[in-house]
CSV table of C-alpha atoms in Angstrom, one decimal:
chain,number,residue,atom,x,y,z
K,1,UNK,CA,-85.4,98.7,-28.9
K,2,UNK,CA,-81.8,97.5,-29.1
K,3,UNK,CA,-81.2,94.1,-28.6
K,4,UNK,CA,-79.0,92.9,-25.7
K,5,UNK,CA,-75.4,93.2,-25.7
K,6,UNK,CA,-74.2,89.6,-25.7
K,7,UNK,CA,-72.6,87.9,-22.2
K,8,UNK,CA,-69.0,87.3,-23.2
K,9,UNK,CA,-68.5,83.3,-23.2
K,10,UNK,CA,-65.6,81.9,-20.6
K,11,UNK,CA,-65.1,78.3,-20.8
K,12,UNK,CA,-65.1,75.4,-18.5
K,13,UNK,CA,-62.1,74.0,-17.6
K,14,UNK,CA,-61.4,70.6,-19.3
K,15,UNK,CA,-58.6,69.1,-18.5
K,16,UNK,CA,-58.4,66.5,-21.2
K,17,UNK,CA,-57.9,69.8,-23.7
K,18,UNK,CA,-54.2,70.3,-21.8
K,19,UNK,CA,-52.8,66.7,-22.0
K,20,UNK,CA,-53.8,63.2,-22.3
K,21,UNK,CA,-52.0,61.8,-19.3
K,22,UNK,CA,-54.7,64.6,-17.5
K,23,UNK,CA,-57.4,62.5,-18.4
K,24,UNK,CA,-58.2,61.0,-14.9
K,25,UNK,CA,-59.3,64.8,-14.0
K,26,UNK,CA,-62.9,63.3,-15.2
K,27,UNK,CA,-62.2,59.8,-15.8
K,28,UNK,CA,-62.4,58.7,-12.4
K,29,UNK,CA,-62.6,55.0,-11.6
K,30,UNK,CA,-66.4,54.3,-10.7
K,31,UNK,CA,-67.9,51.6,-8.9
K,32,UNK,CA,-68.2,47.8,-10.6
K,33,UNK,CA,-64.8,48.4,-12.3
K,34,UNK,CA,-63.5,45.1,-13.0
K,35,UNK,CA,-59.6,46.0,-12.0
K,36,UNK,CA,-59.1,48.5,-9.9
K,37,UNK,CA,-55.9,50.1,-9.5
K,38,UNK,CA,-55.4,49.2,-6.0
K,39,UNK,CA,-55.7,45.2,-6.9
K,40,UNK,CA,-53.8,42.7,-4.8
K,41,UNK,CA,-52.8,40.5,-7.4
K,42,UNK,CA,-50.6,42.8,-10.6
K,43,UNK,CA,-51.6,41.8,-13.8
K,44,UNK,CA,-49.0,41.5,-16.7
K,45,UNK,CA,-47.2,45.0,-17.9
K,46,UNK,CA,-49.3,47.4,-20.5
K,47,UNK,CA,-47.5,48.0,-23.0
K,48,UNK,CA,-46.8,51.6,-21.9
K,49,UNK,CA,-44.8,50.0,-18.8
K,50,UNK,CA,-42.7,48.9,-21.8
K,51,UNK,CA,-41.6,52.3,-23.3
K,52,UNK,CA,-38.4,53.5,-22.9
K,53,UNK,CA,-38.4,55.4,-19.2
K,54,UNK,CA,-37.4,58.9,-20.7
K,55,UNK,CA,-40.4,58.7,-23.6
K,56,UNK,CA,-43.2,57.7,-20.7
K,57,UNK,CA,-42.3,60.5,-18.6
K,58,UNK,CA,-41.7,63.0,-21.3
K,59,UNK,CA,-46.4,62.3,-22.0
K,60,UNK,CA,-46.8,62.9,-18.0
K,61,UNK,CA,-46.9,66.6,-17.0
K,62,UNK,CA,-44.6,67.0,-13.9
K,63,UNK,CA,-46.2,68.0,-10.4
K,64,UNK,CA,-45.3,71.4,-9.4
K,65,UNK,CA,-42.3,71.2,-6.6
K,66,UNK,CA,-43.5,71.1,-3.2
K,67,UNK,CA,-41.7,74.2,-2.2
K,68,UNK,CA,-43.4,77.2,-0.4
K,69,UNK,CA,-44.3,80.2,-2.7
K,70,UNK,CA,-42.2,83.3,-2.3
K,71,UNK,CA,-43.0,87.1,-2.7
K,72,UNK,CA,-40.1,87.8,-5.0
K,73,UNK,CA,-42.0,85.6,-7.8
K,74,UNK,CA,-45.2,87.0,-7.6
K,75,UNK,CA,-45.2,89.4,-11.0
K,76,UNK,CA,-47.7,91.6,-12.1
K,77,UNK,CA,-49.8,89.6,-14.0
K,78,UNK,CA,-53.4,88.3,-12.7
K,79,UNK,CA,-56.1,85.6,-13.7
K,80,UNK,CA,-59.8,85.3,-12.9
K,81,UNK,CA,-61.2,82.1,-11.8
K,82,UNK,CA,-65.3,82.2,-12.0
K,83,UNK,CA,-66.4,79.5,-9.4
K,84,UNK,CA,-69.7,77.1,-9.2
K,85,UNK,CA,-73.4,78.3,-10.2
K,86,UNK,CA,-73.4,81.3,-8.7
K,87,UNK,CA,-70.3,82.4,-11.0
K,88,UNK,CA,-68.2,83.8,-8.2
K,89,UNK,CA,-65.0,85.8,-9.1
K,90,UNK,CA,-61.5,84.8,-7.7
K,91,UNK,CA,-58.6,87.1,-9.1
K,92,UNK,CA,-55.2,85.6,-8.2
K,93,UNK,CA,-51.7,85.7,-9.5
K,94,UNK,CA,-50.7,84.2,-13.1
K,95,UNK,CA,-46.9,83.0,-11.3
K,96,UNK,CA,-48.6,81.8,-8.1
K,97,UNK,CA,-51.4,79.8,-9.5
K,98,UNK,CA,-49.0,78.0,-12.3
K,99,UNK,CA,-46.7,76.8,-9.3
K,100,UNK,CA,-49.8,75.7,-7.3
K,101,UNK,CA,-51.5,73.6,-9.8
K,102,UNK,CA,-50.4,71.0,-12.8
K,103,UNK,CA,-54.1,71.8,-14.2
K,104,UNK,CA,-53.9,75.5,-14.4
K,105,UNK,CA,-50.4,75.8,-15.4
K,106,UNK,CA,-51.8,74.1,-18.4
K,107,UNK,CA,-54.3,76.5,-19.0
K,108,UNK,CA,-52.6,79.4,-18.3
K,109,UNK,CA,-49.1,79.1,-19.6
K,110,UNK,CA,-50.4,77.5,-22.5
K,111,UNK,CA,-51.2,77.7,-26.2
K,112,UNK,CA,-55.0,77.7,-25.0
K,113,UNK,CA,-57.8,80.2,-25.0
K,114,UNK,CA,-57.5,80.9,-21.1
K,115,UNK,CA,-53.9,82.3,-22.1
K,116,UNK,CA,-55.8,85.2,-24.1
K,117,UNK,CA,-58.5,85.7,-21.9
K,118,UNK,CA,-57.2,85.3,-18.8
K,119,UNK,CA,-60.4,83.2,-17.5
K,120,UNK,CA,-60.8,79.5,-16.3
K,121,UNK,CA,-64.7,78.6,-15.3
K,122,UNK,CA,-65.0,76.0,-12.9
K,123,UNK,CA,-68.8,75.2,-12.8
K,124,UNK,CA,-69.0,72.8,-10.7
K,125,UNK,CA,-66.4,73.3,-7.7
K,126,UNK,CA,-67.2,75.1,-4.5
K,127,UNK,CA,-66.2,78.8,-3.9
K,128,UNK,CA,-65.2,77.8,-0.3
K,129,UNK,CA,-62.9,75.1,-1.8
K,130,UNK,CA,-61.3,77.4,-4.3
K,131,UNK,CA,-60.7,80.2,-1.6
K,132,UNK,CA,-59.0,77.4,0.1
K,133,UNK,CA,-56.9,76.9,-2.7
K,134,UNK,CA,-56.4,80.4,-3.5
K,135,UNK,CA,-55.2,81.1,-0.1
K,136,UNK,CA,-52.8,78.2,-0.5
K,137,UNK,CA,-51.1,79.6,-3.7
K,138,UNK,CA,-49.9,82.5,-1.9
K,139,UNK,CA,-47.1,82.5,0.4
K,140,UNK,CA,-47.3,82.3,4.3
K,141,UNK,CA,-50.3,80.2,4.0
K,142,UNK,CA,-52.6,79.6,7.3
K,143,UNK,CA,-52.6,75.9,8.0
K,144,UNK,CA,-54.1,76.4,11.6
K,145,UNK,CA,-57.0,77.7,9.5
K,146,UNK,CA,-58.0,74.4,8.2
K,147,UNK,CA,-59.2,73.2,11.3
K,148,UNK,CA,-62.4,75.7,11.1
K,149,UNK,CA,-63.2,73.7,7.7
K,150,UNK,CA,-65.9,70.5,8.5
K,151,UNK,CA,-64.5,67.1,8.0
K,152,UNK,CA,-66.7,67.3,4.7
K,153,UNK,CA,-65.0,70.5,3.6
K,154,UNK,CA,-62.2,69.4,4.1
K,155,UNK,CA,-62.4,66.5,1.9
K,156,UNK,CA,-63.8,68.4,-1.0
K,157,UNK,CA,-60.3,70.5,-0.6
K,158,UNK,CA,-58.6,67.1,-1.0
K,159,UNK,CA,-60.6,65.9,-3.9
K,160,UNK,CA,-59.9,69.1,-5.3
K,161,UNK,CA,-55.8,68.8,-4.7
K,162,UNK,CA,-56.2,65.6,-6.4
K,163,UNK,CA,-58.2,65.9,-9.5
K,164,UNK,CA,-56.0,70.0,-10.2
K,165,UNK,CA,-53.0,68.3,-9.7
K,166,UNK,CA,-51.6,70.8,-6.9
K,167,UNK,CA,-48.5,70.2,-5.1
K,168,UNK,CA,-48.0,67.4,-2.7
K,169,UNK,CA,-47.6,70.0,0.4
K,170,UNK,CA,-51.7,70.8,0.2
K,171,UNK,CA,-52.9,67.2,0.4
K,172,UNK,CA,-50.3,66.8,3.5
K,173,UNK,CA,-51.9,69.7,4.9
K,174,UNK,CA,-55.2,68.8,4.7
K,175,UNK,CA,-54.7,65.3,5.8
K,176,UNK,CA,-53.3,66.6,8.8
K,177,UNK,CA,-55.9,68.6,9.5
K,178,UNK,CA,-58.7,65.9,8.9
K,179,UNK,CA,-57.0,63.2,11.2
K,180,UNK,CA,-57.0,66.6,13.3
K,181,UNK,CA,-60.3,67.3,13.3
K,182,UNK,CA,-61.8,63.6,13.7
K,183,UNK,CA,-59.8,63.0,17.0
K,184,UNK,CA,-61.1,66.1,18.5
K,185,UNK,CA,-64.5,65.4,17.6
K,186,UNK,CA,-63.7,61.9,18.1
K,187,UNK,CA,-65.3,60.6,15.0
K,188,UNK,CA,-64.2,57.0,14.9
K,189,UNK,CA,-65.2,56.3,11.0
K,190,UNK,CA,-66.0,58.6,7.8
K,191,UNK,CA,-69.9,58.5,6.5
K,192,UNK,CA,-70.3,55.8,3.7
K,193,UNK,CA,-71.2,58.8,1.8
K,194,UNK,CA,-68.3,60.8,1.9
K,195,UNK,CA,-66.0,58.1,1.5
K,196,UNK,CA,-68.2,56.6,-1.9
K,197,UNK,CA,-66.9,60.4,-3.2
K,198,UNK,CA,-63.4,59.7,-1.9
K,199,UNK,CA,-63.1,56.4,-3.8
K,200,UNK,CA,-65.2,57.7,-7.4
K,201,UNK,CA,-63.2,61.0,-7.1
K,202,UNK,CA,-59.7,59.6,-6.4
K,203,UNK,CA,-58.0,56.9,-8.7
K,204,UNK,CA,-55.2,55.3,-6.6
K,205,UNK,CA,-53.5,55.2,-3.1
K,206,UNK,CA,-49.9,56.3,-4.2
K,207,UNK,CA,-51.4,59.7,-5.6
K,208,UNK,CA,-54.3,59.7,-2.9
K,209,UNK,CA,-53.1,58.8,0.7
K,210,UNK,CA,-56.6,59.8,2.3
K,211,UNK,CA,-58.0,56.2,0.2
K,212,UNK,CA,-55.2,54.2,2.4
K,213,UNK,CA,-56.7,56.6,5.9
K,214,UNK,CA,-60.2,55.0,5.0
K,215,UNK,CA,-58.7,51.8,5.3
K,216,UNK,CA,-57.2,52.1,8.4
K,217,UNK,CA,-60.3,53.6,9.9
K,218,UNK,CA,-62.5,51.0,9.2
K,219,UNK,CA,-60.0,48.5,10.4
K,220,UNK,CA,-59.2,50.3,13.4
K,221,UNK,CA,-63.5,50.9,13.8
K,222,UNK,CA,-63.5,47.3,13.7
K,223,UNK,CA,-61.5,46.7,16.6
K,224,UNK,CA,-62.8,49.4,18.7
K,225,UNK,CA,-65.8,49.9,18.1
K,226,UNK,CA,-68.9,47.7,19.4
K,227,UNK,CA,-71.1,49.2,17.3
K,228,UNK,CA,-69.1,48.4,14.2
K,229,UNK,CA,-69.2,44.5,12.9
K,230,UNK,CA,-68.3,42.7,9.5
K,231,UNK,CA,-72.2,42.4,9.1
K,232,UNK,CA,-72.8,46.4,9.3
K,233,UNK,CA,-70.0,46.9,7.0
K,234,UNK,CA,-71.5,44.5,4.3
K,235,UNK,CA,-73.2,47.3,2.7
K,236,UNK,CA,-70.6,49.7,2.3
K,237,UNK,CA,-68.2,46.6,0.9
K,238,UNK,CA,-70.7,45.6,-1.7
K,239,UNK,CA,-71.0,49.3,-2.7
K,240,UNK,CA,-67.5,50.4,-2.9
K,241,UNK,CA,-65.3,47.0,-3.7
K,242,UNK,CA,-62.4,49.6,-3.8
K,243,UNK,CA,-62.5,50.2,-0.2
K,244,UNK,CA,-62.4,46.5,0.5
K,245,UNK,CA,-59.5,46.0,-1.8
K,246,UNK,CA,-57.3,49.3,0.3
K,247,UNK,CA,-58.7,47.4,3.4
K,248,UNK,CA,-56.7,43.9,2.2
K,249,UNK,CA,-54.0,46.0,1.2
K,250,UNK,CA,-53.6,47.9,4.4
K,251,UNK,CA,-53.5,45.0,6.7
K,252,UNK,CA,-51.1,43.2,4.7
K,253,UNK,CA,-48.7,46.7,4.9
K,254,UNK,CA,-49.7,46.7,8.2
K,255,UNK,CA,-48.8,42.8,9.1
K,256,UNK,CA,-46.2,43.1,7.0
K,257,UNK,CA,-44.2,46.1,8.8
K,258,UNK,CA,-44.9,44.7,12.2
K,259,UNK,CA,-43.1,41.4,11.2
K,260,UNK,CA,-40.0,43.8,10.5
K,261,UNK,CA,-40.4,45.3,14.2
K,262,UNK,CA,-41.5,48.8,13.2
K,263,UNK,CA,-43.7,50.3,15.6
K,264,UNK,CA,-47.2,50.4,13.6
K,265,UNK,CA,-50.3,47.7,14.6
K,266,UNK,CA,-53.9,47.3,13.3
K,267,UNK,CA,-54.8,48.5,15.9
K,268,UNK,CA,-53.7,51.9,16.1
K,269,UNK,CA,-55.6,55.0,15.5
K,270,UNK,CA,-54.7,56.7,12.5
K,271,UNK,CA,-56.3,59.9,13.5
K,272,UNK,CA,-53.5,60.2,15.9
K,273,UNK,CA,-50.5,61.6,14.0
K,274,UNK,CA,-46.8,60.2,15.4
K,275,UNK,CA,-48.2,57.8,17.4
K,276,UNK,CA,-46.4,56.8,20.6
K,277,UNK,CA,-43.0,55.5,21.2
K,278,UNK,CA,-44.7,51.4,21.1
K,279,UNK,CA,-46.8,51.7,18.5
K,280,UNK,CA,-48.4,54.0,15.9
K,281,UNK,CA,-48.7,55.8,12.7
K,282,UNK,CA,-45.3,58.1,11.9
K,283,UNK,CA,-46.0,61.7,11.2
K,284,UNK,CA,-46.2,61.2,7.7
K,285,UNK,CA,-47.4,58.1,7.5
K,286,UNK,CA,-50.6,59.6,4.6
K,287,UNK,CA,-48.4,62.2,3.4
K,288,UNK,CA,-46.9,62.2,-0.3
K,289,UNK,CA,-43.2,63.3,-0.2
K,290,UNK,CA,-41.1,63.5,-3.2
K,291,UNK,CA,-37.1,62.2,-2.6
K,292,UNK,CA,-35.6,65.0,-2.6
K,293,UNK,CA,-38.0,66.5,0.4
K,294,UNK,CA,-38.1,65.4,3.6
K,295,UNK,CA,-41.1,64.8,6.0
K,296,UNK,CA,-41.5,68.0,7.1
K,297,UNK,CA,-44.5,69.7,5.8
């Protein structure tokens, strides 16, 4: 009897192969940290602050440009992505994908193995989330069909923007549609569950928007909610400190603006995007927008 022919071997995508500045792809910050990024007080300047401007950003990959994907770029060439434990297949375009994400650019336009075979495994990411993501690479992308995602799924495809590096345009989407989706279902607060995986997934509010939107729940919760107290939320402070920090942080923005007469209070509802011509969150207000694009997405 012959013996079996051999399962060829893909393998996993590990980021910290493609460039050291990638690390925080699976280095996120956990809980107990002893300085988060999202401190109040700034400690003294690593040394890295130090180097010359044009050395530190010649070690950090640049995002892909947050313009739309076009059909005149697609090319003939494909990749296959082989999702979660169940090994499902997604086969997308080499040029789409490489604009889409930091991550796989990396892996596919690269000097590593993935270039050859043409095959990234990601083991433990959700097929649903991918498809997302898939969908998003191509051009005329259905934003309207985010809405039919769960407030869960929805920030899994966040998490997922974050830690592959995509383009700033899918977090905005997404966050639109989850400040969507909780003021339909009127869902005052997120699950201390779902924001514990926010906070250990995420590493700062600059790059993650949806950590400053937990924030301004909870503080808005507090205010409207009778259900809500300091005492109930003593839990969820002890076991993620970041949240408290982006909480302090918030209010102090929040105080802050108000003093300069721009229409934003506490106690505005940040599910409610634009706000109203008093008070209120602008449009954009969890987005991430590069200078030379406007708040349009």
């Amino acid at each position: 009897m012959a013996p079996p022919t051999p399962r060829p071997v893909h393998r996993t995508l590990d980021p910290m192969r493609y460039s050291s500045s990638l690390l925080r792809f699976n280095q996120h910050p956990r809980k107990h940290k002893a300085a988060p990024r999202d401190s109040l007080v700034h400690g003294p300047e690593s040394s890295e602050s130090k180097e010359e401007p044009d050395k530190v950003a010649s070690k950090t990959p640049q995002k892909p440009k947050d313009e739309e994907p076009k059909w005149e770029d697609v090319g003939t060439e494909f990749v296959k992505l082989i999702v979660g434990k169940e090994s499902k297949e997604f086969s997308i375009h080499k040029s789409f994908i490489c604009k889409a994400s930091v991550a796989m650019n990396a892996a596919f336009c690269s000097e590593f193995e993935e270039v050859k075979t043409g095959v990234m495994t990601l083991d433990e990411d959700d097929p649903l989330i991918v498809q997302d993501f898939v969908a998003y690479s191509y051009p005329n992308f259905n934003v309207k069909g985010l809405q039919a995602r769960t407030v869960s799924e929805l920030v899994g495809l966040y998490i997922f923007a974050d830690r592959y590096r995509c383009a700033n345009r899918l977090k905005n989407n997404v966050m639109d549609a989850l400040q969507d989706k909780m003021a339909t279902q009127r869902q005052l607060h997120l699950s201390q569950e779902t924001m514990e995986r926010i906070f250990d997934s995420t590493t700062s509010t600059k790059e993650a928007p949806i950590r400053k939107f937990c924030a301004a729940l909870m503080t808005f919760a507090l205010f409207k909610s009778e259900t809500v107290t300091t005492e109930s939320l003593q839990d969820i402070q002890v076991n993620i400190p970041e949240l408290h920090l982006a909480c302090l942080n918030y209010q102090r923005e929040v105080s802050h603006c108000k003093s300069y007469g721009t229409p934003m209070d506490i106690e505005s509802d940040p599910r409610k995007r634009g706000g109203d011509n008093r008070r209120g969150f602008g449009e954009c207000y969890f987005h991430i927008h590069t200078t030379e694009r406007a708040c349009d997405d």
